[in-house]
Coordinates of C-alpha atoms in Angstrom, one line a residue:
M264 CA -18.5 10.9 -96.5
V265 CA -15.0 12.0 -95.3
M266 CA -13.4 15.1 -97.0
M267 CA -10.3 14.2 -97.9
G268 CA -9.3 17.5 -99.3
A269 CA -6.5 19.9 -97.3
K270 CA -4.6 18.1 -94.8
D271 CA -6.2 19.7 -91.1
E272 CA -3.5 20.4 -89.1
Q273 CA -3.6 17.6 -86.0
D274 CA -4.0 19.2 -82.6
S275 CA -3.5 18.1 -79.1
S276 CA -7.3 17.1 -79.1
T277 CA -6.1 13.5 -81.2
K278 CA -4.4 11.2 -79.5
I279 CA -2.0 7.6 -80.9
G280 CA -1.2 4.8 -80.1
L281 CA 0.7 2.4 -80.8
E282 CA 1.1 -1.4 -80.1
I283 CA 3.9 -3.0 -82.3
H284 CA 4.2 -6.4 -82.7
C285 CA 7.8 -7.5 -83.2
Q286 CA 9.0 -11.3 -83.9
L287 CA 12.1 -12.5 -82.6
T288 CA 13.6 -14.1 -86.1
S289 CA 16.9 -14.9 -85.2
L290 CA 16.0 -17.1 -82.7
Q291 CA 15.8 -21.1 -83.8
S292 CA 13.0 -22.3 -82.3
K293 CA 9.5 -21.3 -80.9
L294 CA 8.4 -19.9 -77.6
F295 CA 7.2 -22.3 -76.0
C296 CA 8.2 -25.1 -78.2
S297 CA 10.9 -27.2 -80.1
C298 CA 9.4 -26.1 -83.5
L299 CA 11.4 -24.3 -85.6
C300 CA 10.9 -20.2 -85.5
N301 CA 11.4 -20.0 -89.3
Y302 CA 8.3 -21.1 -90.7
R303 CA 8.2 -19.2 -94.2
D304 CA 8.4 -20.7 -97.2
K305 CA 6.9 -24.3 -95.6
E306 CA 3.9 -26.0 -96.5
P307 CA 0.8 -25.1 -94.2
N308 CA 0.1 -27.3 -91.3
K309 CA 4.1 -29.1 -91.2
N310 CA 6.2 -27.0 -88.6
I311 CA 3.6 -27.8 -85.6
C312 CA 3.6 -29.8 -82.5
P313 CA 0.9 -30.8 -79.5
I314 CA 2.5 -27.8 -77.5
C315 CA 1.5 -25.6 -80.4
C316 CA -1.8 -27.1 -81.1
G317 CA -2.8 -26.7 -77.2
L318 CA -2.9 -31.0 -77.0
P319 CA -4.0 -32.1 -73.4
G320 CA -0.9 -33.2 -71.4
T321 CA 1.7 -30.8 -73.1
L322 CA 3.5 -28.1 -71.1
P323 CA 4.9 -25.0 -72.9
L324 CA 8.9 -25.1 -71.6
L325 CA 9.9 -21.4 -72.2
N326 CA 12.9 -20.3 -74.8
K327 CA 15.7 -19.0 -72.7
A328 CA 16.9 -17.0 -76.0
A329 CA 13.6 -15.2 -76.3
L330 CA 13.7 -14.2 -72.8
E331 CA 17.2 -12.7 -73.4
L332 CA 16.6 -10.3 -76.7
A333 CA 13.3 -9.6 -75.2
S334 CA 15.2 -7.7 -72.1
M335 CA 17.6 -6.4 -74.6
V336 CA 14.3 -4.7 -76.8
S337 CA 13.1 -3.5 -73.4
L338 CA 16.5 -1.8 -72.6
A339 CA 16.9 -0.1 -75.6
L340 CA 13.6 1.8 -75.8
G341 CA 14.6 3.0 -71.8
C342 CA 12.7 0.1 -70.1
R343 CA 13.0 -1.1 -66.5
I344 CA 13.1 -5.2 -66.4
P345 CA 11.2 -6.6 -63.0
Q346 CA 13.1 -9.3 -60.9
N347 CA 9.9 -11.2 -61.7
I348 CA 7.8 -12.3 -64.7
M349 CA 4.9 -14.1 -64.8
F350 CA 3.0 -15.5 -68.3
Y351 CA -0.7 -15.2 -68.5
R352 CA -3.4 -16.8 -70.7
K353 CA -5.3 -14.6 -72.7
N354 CA -8.6 -15.9 -73.4
Y355 CA -10.6 -15.2 -76.6
F356 CA -12.1 -17.7 -79.7
Y357 CA -10.4 -16.9 -82.9
P358 CA -9.9 -19.1 -85.3
D359 CA -6.2 -18.8 -85.8
L360 CA -5.9 -19.4 -82.5
P361 CA -5.3 -23.4 -81.9
K362 CA -5.7 -23.6 -78.5
N363 CA -8.6 -20.9 -77.5
F364 CA -6.0 -18.8 -75.9
Q365 CA -2.6 -16.8 -76.1
L366 CA 0.2 -17.0 -73.7
T367 CA 0.9 -13.5 -73.5
Q368 CA 1.8 -11.2 -70.2
Y369 CA -0.4 -8.8 -68.2
N370 CA 0.3 -5.9 -65.8
T371 CA -2.6 -5.6 -63.8
Y372 CA -1.9 -7.8 -60.4
G373 CA 2.1 -6.1 -60.8
I374 CA 4.9 -5.4 -63.0
T375 CA 5.4 -9.0 -64.6
S376 CA 6.2 -8.1 -68.2
I377 CA 9.6 -7.7 -69.6
G378 CA 9.8 -4.1 -69.7
V379 CA 7.6 -1.4 -68.4
N380 CA 8.2 2.4 -68.1
G381 CA 10.2 3.3 -70.9
R382 CA 10.9 6.6 -73.7
L383 CA 12.0 6.2 -77.5
N384 CA 13.9 10.2 -78.4
Y385 CA 12.8 10.6 -82.0
G386 CA 13.9 13.5 -83.9
K387 CA 12.7 16.5 -81.3
K388 CA 10.0 14.3 -79.8
S389 CA 9.7 11.8 -77.5
S390 CA 7.5 8.5 -76.5
R391 CA 6.9 6.6 -73.5
I392 CA 6.6 3.5 -73.3
R393 CA 4.0 1.9 -71.4
R394 CA 5.0 -1.9 -71.3
I395 CA 6.6 -4.4 -73.9
Q396 CA 6.1 -7.9 -73.4
L397 CA 6.9 -11.1 -75.0
E398 CA 4.5 -13.0 -76.1
E399 CA 3.4 -15.8 -78.4
D400 CA 2.1 -15.5 -82.3
P401 CA -0.8 -16.5 -83.2
G402 CA -1.6 -18.8 -86.7
R403 CA -2.2 -17.5 -90.0
L404 CA -5.6 -16.7 -91.7
V405 CA -5.4 -16.8 -96.0
Y406 CA -8.3 -15.5 -96.9
E407 CA -9.8 -16.4 -100.4
S408 CA -9.3 -12.5 -101.9
N409 CA -6.1 -12.7 -100.7
G410 CA -6.8 -10.1 -98.5
I411 CA -9.2 -8.2 -96.3
N412 CA -12.2 -11.1 -95.2
I413 CA -14.6 -8.9 -97.9
G414 CA -17.0 -11.5 -99.8
S415 CA -15.2 -14.3 -99.0
S416 CA -16.8 -17.6 -99.4
Y417 CA -13.8 -19.5 -96.4
T418 CA -10.5 -19.3 -95.0
L419 CA -7.1 -21.1 -94.4
I420 CA -5.8 -21.4 -91.9
D421 CA -1.7 -22.2 -91.5
Y422 CA -0.8 -22.2 -87.6
N423 CA 3.2 -23.0 -88.7
R424 CA 3.0 -20.0 -87.1
A425 CA 1.3 -20.5 -83.9
G426 CA 3.8 -20.2 -80.9
I427 CA 6.5 -18.2 -82.9
S428 CA 8.6 -15.8 -80.3
L429 CA 6.7 -12.3 -80.4
V430 CA 7.5 -9.1 -78.6
E431 CA 4.5 -6.3 -78.4
I432 CA 5.4 -2.4 -77.7
V433 CA 2.9 -1.0 -76.3
T434 CA 3.4 2.9 -76.1
E435 CA 1.4 5.2 -74.4
P436 CA -1.0 8.3 -76.6
D437 CA 1.6 10.1 -77.1
F438 CA 1.0 10.9 -80.9
S439 CA -1.2 13.6 -82.6
D440 CA 0.6 13.4 -85.7
P441 CA 0.4 10.9 -88.0
K442 CA 3.8 12.1 -89.8
D443 CA 5.3 11.3 -86.5
V444 CA 4.0 8.0 -85.8
R445 CA 5.8 7.2 -89.2
I446 CA 9.3 8.9 -88.2
F447 CA 9.0 6.8 -85.0
L448 CA 8.5 3.6 -86.4
N449 CA 10.9 3.8 -88.6
K450 CA 13.3 4.9 -85.2
F451 CA 12.0 1.5 -83.7
T452 CA 13.1 -0.4 -86.8
S453 CA 16.7 0.9 -86.7
I454 CA 16.9 -0.5 -83.5
I455 CA 15.8 -3.6 -83.3
E456 CA 18.1 -4.0 -87.0
H457 CA 20.7 -2.6 -85.0
L458 CA 20.0 -4.8 -82.1
G459 CA 19.9 -8.3 -84.2
V460 CA 17.1 -9.0 -83.3
C461 CA 14.4 -9.4 -86.6
N462 CA 15.1 -9.7 -89.5
T463 CA 12.5 -7.0 -90.4
K464 CA 12.4 -7.9 -94.6
L465 CA 10.6 -11.1 -93.5
E466 CA 7.1 -11.0 -94.6
G467 CA 4.9 -10.0 -91.1
S468 CA 8.2 -9.6 -88.7
V469 CA 6.8 -6.2 -88.1
R470 CA 3.4 -5.4 -87.6
C471 CA 1.5 -2.5 -86.1
D472 CA -2.0 -1.8 -84.7
A473 CA -2.4 1.9 -83.9
N474 CA -5.2 3.4 -82.4
V475 CA -7.0 7.1 -82.9
S476 CA -9.2 8.9 -80.4
I477 CA -10.4 12.8 -80.8
Q478 CA -11.3 15.1 -78.9
G479 CA -11.9 12.3 -75.6
G480 CA -13.9 10.5 -77.7
K481 CA -14.4 6.4 -77.7
R482 CA -10.9 4.5 -79.1
V483 CA -11.0 2.9 -82.6
E484 CA -8.2 0.3 -83.1
I485 CA -6.8 0.3 -86.7
K486 CA -5.5 -3.0 -87.8
N487 CA -4.3 -5.0 -91.1
V488 CA -2.0 -2.3 -92.0
G489 CA 0.8 -3.4 -94.7
S490 CA 3.6 -0.6 -94.4
F491 CA 5.0 2.2 -92.2
K492 CA 3.3 5.0 -95.1
D493 CA 0.3 3.4 -94.8
V494 CA 0.1 3.5 -91.4
E495 CA 0.1 7.7 -92.0
K496 CA -1.9 7.0 -94.8
A497 CA -4.4 4.9 -92.1
L498 CA -4.3 7.6 -89.3
N499 CA -5.1 10.5 -91.6
Y500 CA -7.9 8.8 -92.9
E501 CA -9.6 7.9 -89.8
I502 CA -9.2 11.4 -87.8
A503 CA -10.1 12.7 -91.1
R504 CA -13.2 10.7 -90.4
Q505 CA -14.0 10.9 -87.1
K506 CA -13.8 14.7 -87.3
T507 CA -16.6 14.5 -89.8
M508 CA -19.1 12.1 -88.1
S509 CA -18.2 14.9 -84.4
M510 CA -19.0 17.4 -86.9
H511 CA -22.7 16.0 -87.8
D512 CA -23.2 14.8 -84.5
I513 CA -22.8 10.7 -85.1
K514 CA -21.9 9.2 -82.1
I515 CA -18.0 7.3 -82.9
Q516 CA -18.3 3.7 -81.7
A517 CA -15.6 2.2 -79.6
E518 CA -14.6 -0.9 -82.7
T519 CA -11.3 -2.5 -84.4
R520 CA -10.8 -1.3 -88.0
H521 CA -8.8 -3.1 -91.2
W522 CA -7.7 -1.1 -93.7
D523 CA -8.4 -2.0 -97.1
D524 CA -5.2 -0.8 -99.2
T525 CA -7.4 -1.3 -102.5
R526 CA -9.6 1.9 -101.7
K527 CA -7.3 3.2 -99.3
V528 CA -10.3 3.4 -96.4
T529 CA -10.9 1.7 -93.3
K530 CA -13.4 -0.7 -92.5
Q531 CA -15.2 -1.7 -90.0
A532 CA -14.0 -5.3 -88.7
R533 CA -15.4 -5.9 -85.3
T534 CA -16.7 -4.2 -81.9
K535 CA -14.2 -3.2 -79.4
E536 CA -13.5 -6.4 -76.7
E537 CA -12.6 -4.6 -73.3
E538 CA -10.3 -5.7 -71.5
Q539 CA -12.2 -8.3 -69.0
D540 CA -13.5 -9.6 -72.1
Y541 CA -10.1 -11.8 -72.6
R542 CA -10.4 -13.2 -68.8
Y543 CA -6.8 -12.8 -68.1
F544 CA -5.9 -15.6 -65.4
P545 CA -2.3 -16.5 -64.9
E546 CA -0.5 -19.4 -66.7
P547 CA -0.5 -22.4 -64.4
D548 CA 2.1 -24.6 -66.6
I549 CA 4.4 -21.6 -65.7
P550 CA 5.6 -20.8 -62.7
T551 CA 6.8 -17.2 -61.6
I552 CA 10.3 -16.8 -62.9
L553 CA 12.8 -15.2 -61.0
L554 CA 15.2 -12.4 -63.1
G555 CA 17.2 -11.2 -60.0
R556 CA 18.9 -8.3 -59.8
E557 CA 21.7 -9.9 -62.0
H558 CA 19.9 -10.7 -64.7
E559 CA 20.1 -6.6 -66.5
S560 CA 23.7 -6.5 -65.9
S561 CA 24.0 -9.6 -67.6
V562 CA 22.2 -8.0 -70.7
N563 CA 23.7 -4.7 -70.9
V564 CA 26.9 -6.7 -71.2
K565 CA 25.5 -8.1 -74.4
M566 CA 24.0 -4.7 -75.9
P567 CA 25.2 -4.3 -79.4
E568 CA 25.7 -0.5 -80.0
L569 CA 22.7 1.5 -81.1
P570 CA 21.6 3.5 -83.7
D571 CA 22.3 6.7 -81.6
E572 CA 25.8 5.7 -80.6
R573 CA 26.8 4.6 -84.0
K574 CA 25.6 8.3 -84.8
D575 CA 27.9 10.1 -82.5
R576 CA 30.6 7.7 -84.0
F577 CA 30.3 8.2 -87.6
I578 CA 30.3 12.2 -86.4
I579 CA 33.1 11.9 -84.0
N580 CA 35.2 9.3 -85.5
Y581 CA 34.9 10.0 -89.3
G582 CA 33.6 13.9 -89.3
L583 CA 30.5 13.1 -91.0
S584 CA 27.4 16.2 -90.5
E585 CA 24.9 15.4 -88.3
H586 CA 22.3 14.9 -91.5
I587 CA 24.6 12.2 -93.7
S588 CA 25.0 10.3 -90.0
Q589 CA 21.2 9.9 -89.7
V590 CA 20.7 8.7 -93.2
L591 CA 23.1 5.9 -92.5
I592 CA 22.4 4.7 -89.3
D593 CA 18.3 4.3 -90.1
N594 CA 19.2 1.9 -92.4
K595 CA 21.9 -0.7 -89.9
E596 CA 21.9 -2.2 -94.1
L597 CA 23.2 1.1 -95.1
A598 CA 25.5 1.7 -92.5
D599 CA 27.1 -1.4 -93.2
F600 CA 27.6 -0.6 -96.3
F601 CA 29.3 2.7 -95.4
E602 CA 31.4 1.6 -93.0
L603 CA 32.4 -1.8 -95.5
T604 CA 33.5 0.8 -98.2
V605 CA 35.6 3.3 -95.8
K606 CA 37.2 -0.1 -94.7
I607 CA 38.3 -0.8 -98.9
Y608 CA 39.6 3.1 -99.4
S609 CA 39.5 4.9 -96.2
S610 CA 37.7 8.1 -97.6
P611 CA 34.7 8.3 -95.3
K612 CA 34.0 12.4 -96.1
E613 CA 33.8 10.7 -100.3
I614 CA 32.1 7.6 -99.6
A615 CA 29.5 8.7 -97.5
N616 CA 28.6 11.7 -100.3
W617 CA 28.2 9.2 -103.2
I618 CA 26.3 6.2 -101.1
V619 CA 23.8 8.7 -99.7
T620 CA 23.5 11.5 -102.7
E621 CA 24.2 9.5 -105.5
L622 CA 23.7 5.8 -105.0
L623 CA 20.5 6.3 -103.0
R624 CA 18.9 8.4 -106.1
F625 CA 19.1 4.3 -108.1
T626 CA 16.7 2.8 -104.8
D627 CA 13.1 3.7 -104.8
D628 CA 12.3 6.8 -102.5
D629 CA 10.5 4.9 -100.1
S630 CA 12.7 1.5 -100.5
L631 CA 14.9 2.2 -97.3
I632 CA 11.8 2.4 -94.8
E633 CA 8.9 0.2 -96.9
A634 CA 10.5 -2.8 -97.1
K635 CA 10.2 -2.6 -93.2
M636 CA 7.0 -4.1 -93.1
D637 CA 5.7 -5.1 -96.9
S638 CA 4.6 -8.1 -97.0
S639 CA 5.5 -9.2 -101.0
V640 CA 8.9 -8.5 -99.7
S641 CA 11.5 -11.6 -99.6
S642 CA 14.1 -12.4 -97.3
Q643 CA 16.5 -12.7 -99.7
T644 CA 15.9 -8.4 -100.8
F645 CA 19.0 -6.5 -100.5
L646 CA 19.0 -2.9 -100.4
F647 CA 20.6 -2.1 -103.4
A648 CA 18.3 -5.0 -105.2
G649 CA 19.0 -4.6 -109.2
L650 CA 21.8 -2.9 -108.8
K651 CA 25.4 -4.8 -109.6
I652 CA 27.2 -2.9 -107.0
G653 CA 28.6 -3.5 -104.1
A654 CA 31.2 -1.8 -101.9
K655 CA 34.8 -2.1 -103.8
H656 CA 32.6 -0.6 -106.6
I657 CA 32.0 3.0 -104.2
A658 CA 35.1 2.5 -102.9
E659 CA 37.2 2.2 -106.3
L660 CA 34.7 5.5 -107.7
A661 CA 36.0 7.8 -104.4
K662 CA 39.5 6.5 -104.9
L663 CA 39.6 8.1 -109.0
V664 CA 37.9 10.9 -108.2
D665 CA 39.8 12.2 -104.9
S666 CA 43.0 11.0 -107.5
N667 CA 41.8 13.6 -109.7
T668 CA 41.5 10.5 -112.6
I669 CA 38.1 11.6 -113.1
N670 CA 36.2 14.4 -112.4
R671 CA 32.7 14.2 -110.0
N672 CA 30.7 14.0 -113.6
A673 CA 32.3 11.5 -115.1
A674 CA 32.1 9.4 -112.4
K675 CA 28.8 10.1 -111.6
M676 CA 28.0 8.9 -115.8
I677 CA 30.3 5.5 -114.4
L678 CA 28.0 4.8 -111.5
T679 CA 25.0 5.2 -113.6
Q680 CA 26.4 2.2 -116.1
I681 CA 28.8 0.4 -113.1
S682 CA 25.1 -0.6 -111.7
K683 CA 23.7 -1.7 -114.9
T684 CA 26.5 -3.9 -115.8
G685 CA 28.5 -4.4 -112.5
E686 CA 32.1 -3.6 -114.0
M687 CA 34.6 -2.2 -112.0
P688 CA 35.0 1.4 -112.6
S689 CA 38.4 1.0 -114.0
Q690 CA 37.6 -1.7 -116.6
V691 CA 34.8 1.4 -117.8
L692 CA 37.8 3.9 -117.3
A693 CA 39.9 0.9 -119.9
R694 CA 37.5 0.7 -122.3
T695 CA 36.2 4.3 -122.3
N696 CA 37.6 8.2 -123.2
V697 CA 36.7 9.7 -120.0
L698 CA 39.9 10.4 -118.7
K699 CA 39.6 14.1 -117.5
T700 CA 42.0 16.0 -120.1
D701 CA 43.5 18.8 -117.9
D702 CA 44.9 19.9 -121.8
K703 CA 44.3 23.6 -122.1
N704 CA 44.6 23.4 -125.9
I705 CA 41.5 20.7 -125.4
I706 CA 39.6 22.8 -123.6
S707 CA 40.3 25.9 -125.3
E708 CA 39.1 24.4 -128.7
A709 CA 35.9 23.6 -126.8
V710 CA 35.9 26.9 -125.0
E711 CA 35.8 28.5 -128.2
S712 CA 33.4 26.3 -129.5
V713 CA 30.6 26.8 -126.8
F714 CA 31.4 31.2 -127.6
R715 CA 30.7 30.4 -131.6
T716 CA 27.1 28.6 -131.1
E717 CA 26.1 30.5 -127.8
Q718 CA 26.1 34.4 -128.8
F719 CA 22.6 35.1 -127.0
A720 CA 24.1 34.7 -123.5
L721 CA 27.7 35.9 -124.4
R722 CA 25.5 39.6 -124.7
D723 CA 24.5 39.2 -121.3
A724 CA 27.4 38.4 -120.2
K725 CA 27.6 42.0 -118.7
N726 CA 24.9 41.5 -116.5
N727 CA 24.1 38.4 -116.1
P728 CA 26.9 37.2 -113.6
N729 CA 26.0 33.6 -114.0
V730 CA 26.5 33.1 -118.4
A731 CA 30.2 31.9 -117.0
N732 CA 28.5 29.4 -114.8
F733 CA 26.2 28.7 -118.0
L734 CA 28.6 28.3 -120.3
L735 CA 30.6 25.7 -118.4
G736 CA 28.1 23.8 -118.0
K737 CA 28.2 23.5 -121.9
V738 CA 31.6 23.2 -122.2
M739 CA 31.2 20.3 -119.6
K740 CA 28.9 19.0 -122.3
L741 CA 30.7 19.1 -124.8
T742 CA 33.9 17.1 -123.5
K743 CA 31.5 14.9 -121.9
G744 CA 32.5 15.8 -119.0
R745 CA 36.3 15.2 -119.6
A746 CA 37.4 18.8 -118.9
D747 CA 38.6 20.4 -115.7
P748 CA 36.4 22.1 -114.3
K749 CA 39.0 24.4 -113.0
I750 CA 40.9 25.5 -115.5
T751 CA 37.9 25.1 -117.7
L752 CA 36.0 28.4 -115.4
H753 CA 39.1 29.9 -115.5
L754 CA 39.6 30.1 -119.5
I755 CA 35.3 31.0 -119.6
K756 CA 35.8 33.9 -117.5
T757 CA 39.8 35.0 -119.0
R758 CA 37.8 34.8 -122.5
L759 CA 34.5 37.2 -121.5
D760 CA 36.8 39.6 -119.9
G761 CA 38.5 40.1 -123.3
L762 CA 35.4 40.7 -125.1
S763 CA 33.7 43.4 -122.5

């Protein structure tokens, strides 16, 4: 049994490496044929052709656009692009491979993959990128149990995905803490979203396998992980499992294990293949591709603004704090929403505060990052799905607060309402009584009412300087947030001074 009590602190003896698979979903066609890249929502085995299936006599034709997008990913992750690239056959026999081999890239006989020797900074740490390879995705296996192949009497195969363009990012084993892995994956996702190469909300568009070993032992691969949060959970479990086995002198096998999301454990799938088992050899139907020195320069010109650059711009141009800027750029959709709102009403600090501090409260805690890999999330999911709020709503709300038409408490009440109805804030104002009042007579009446009901607090006023703020809260509640806070606090303090 694996003891999962207090979390053990990860140390340098734990080594974790990642293999991230990212589909290039912005393409129109597959990697080596003209079948559609968008295979989702199609009938099984309808998005295939003789080339996808590897029928005799067919020849693959490389998608030039895929090569360009893969090059963009390589540059964004700090990799070097070689002048020549090659494709190799990776031979293994598995039902989801119609050809019985996968067209991929391989660096043993020279650097010929689309990217090598990169590095990605995340927080105050960084991880080396060993290589990035452009390859074709296999088909999909659909188990009767709708999950891991446990107790299934049969397995269905859908080849619609076979041949989809995919980049695999292989890191060095530079991680020792699963929490760092999750932070790294979130940073990577933000980058590919800003590049525009992948819609991370599509089912299966980003997948991550993790390799973990302890104390220089055998490497165990974890597959079938559905979200970044589960990658962290799976790694924590696997590290604890291996440490428990090591404590009891049980030999750790080199194997592939699947993450069982229901039981929150890893389960043995198969013994892990060695590299020589795949019998790599150059693809004879695709000659060496000469990219030349100009290729990297031409791709650089087309590179969009990346998250770190956008963060610096938010700090310099909008005057936002580093923390607020980081929260915004961590999710491209959120950053885009912010900039669209600022175009409507130019008050960036106020708008950023409303989005980060208030609007995000309406989303699930992990919705910004779990939607990246969650297979249940549909392609139509929007960041604020279920909320009837757009940029124009936040812009008008910020303007009403800036102009002192309403105070912040009243604005929060309006935000809650418009998130359900989709009304503009001004419409809510027109039919409700939430306008801020600075009428001292009205506020004085509310203060006197609170003083009559809060006698215990008044007796404590001499010894407790926080009583004034407590009474302010009571007045704001009584006036439903309409009272001007500055005037109210002044009247309360004046009234308290008169009591002493």
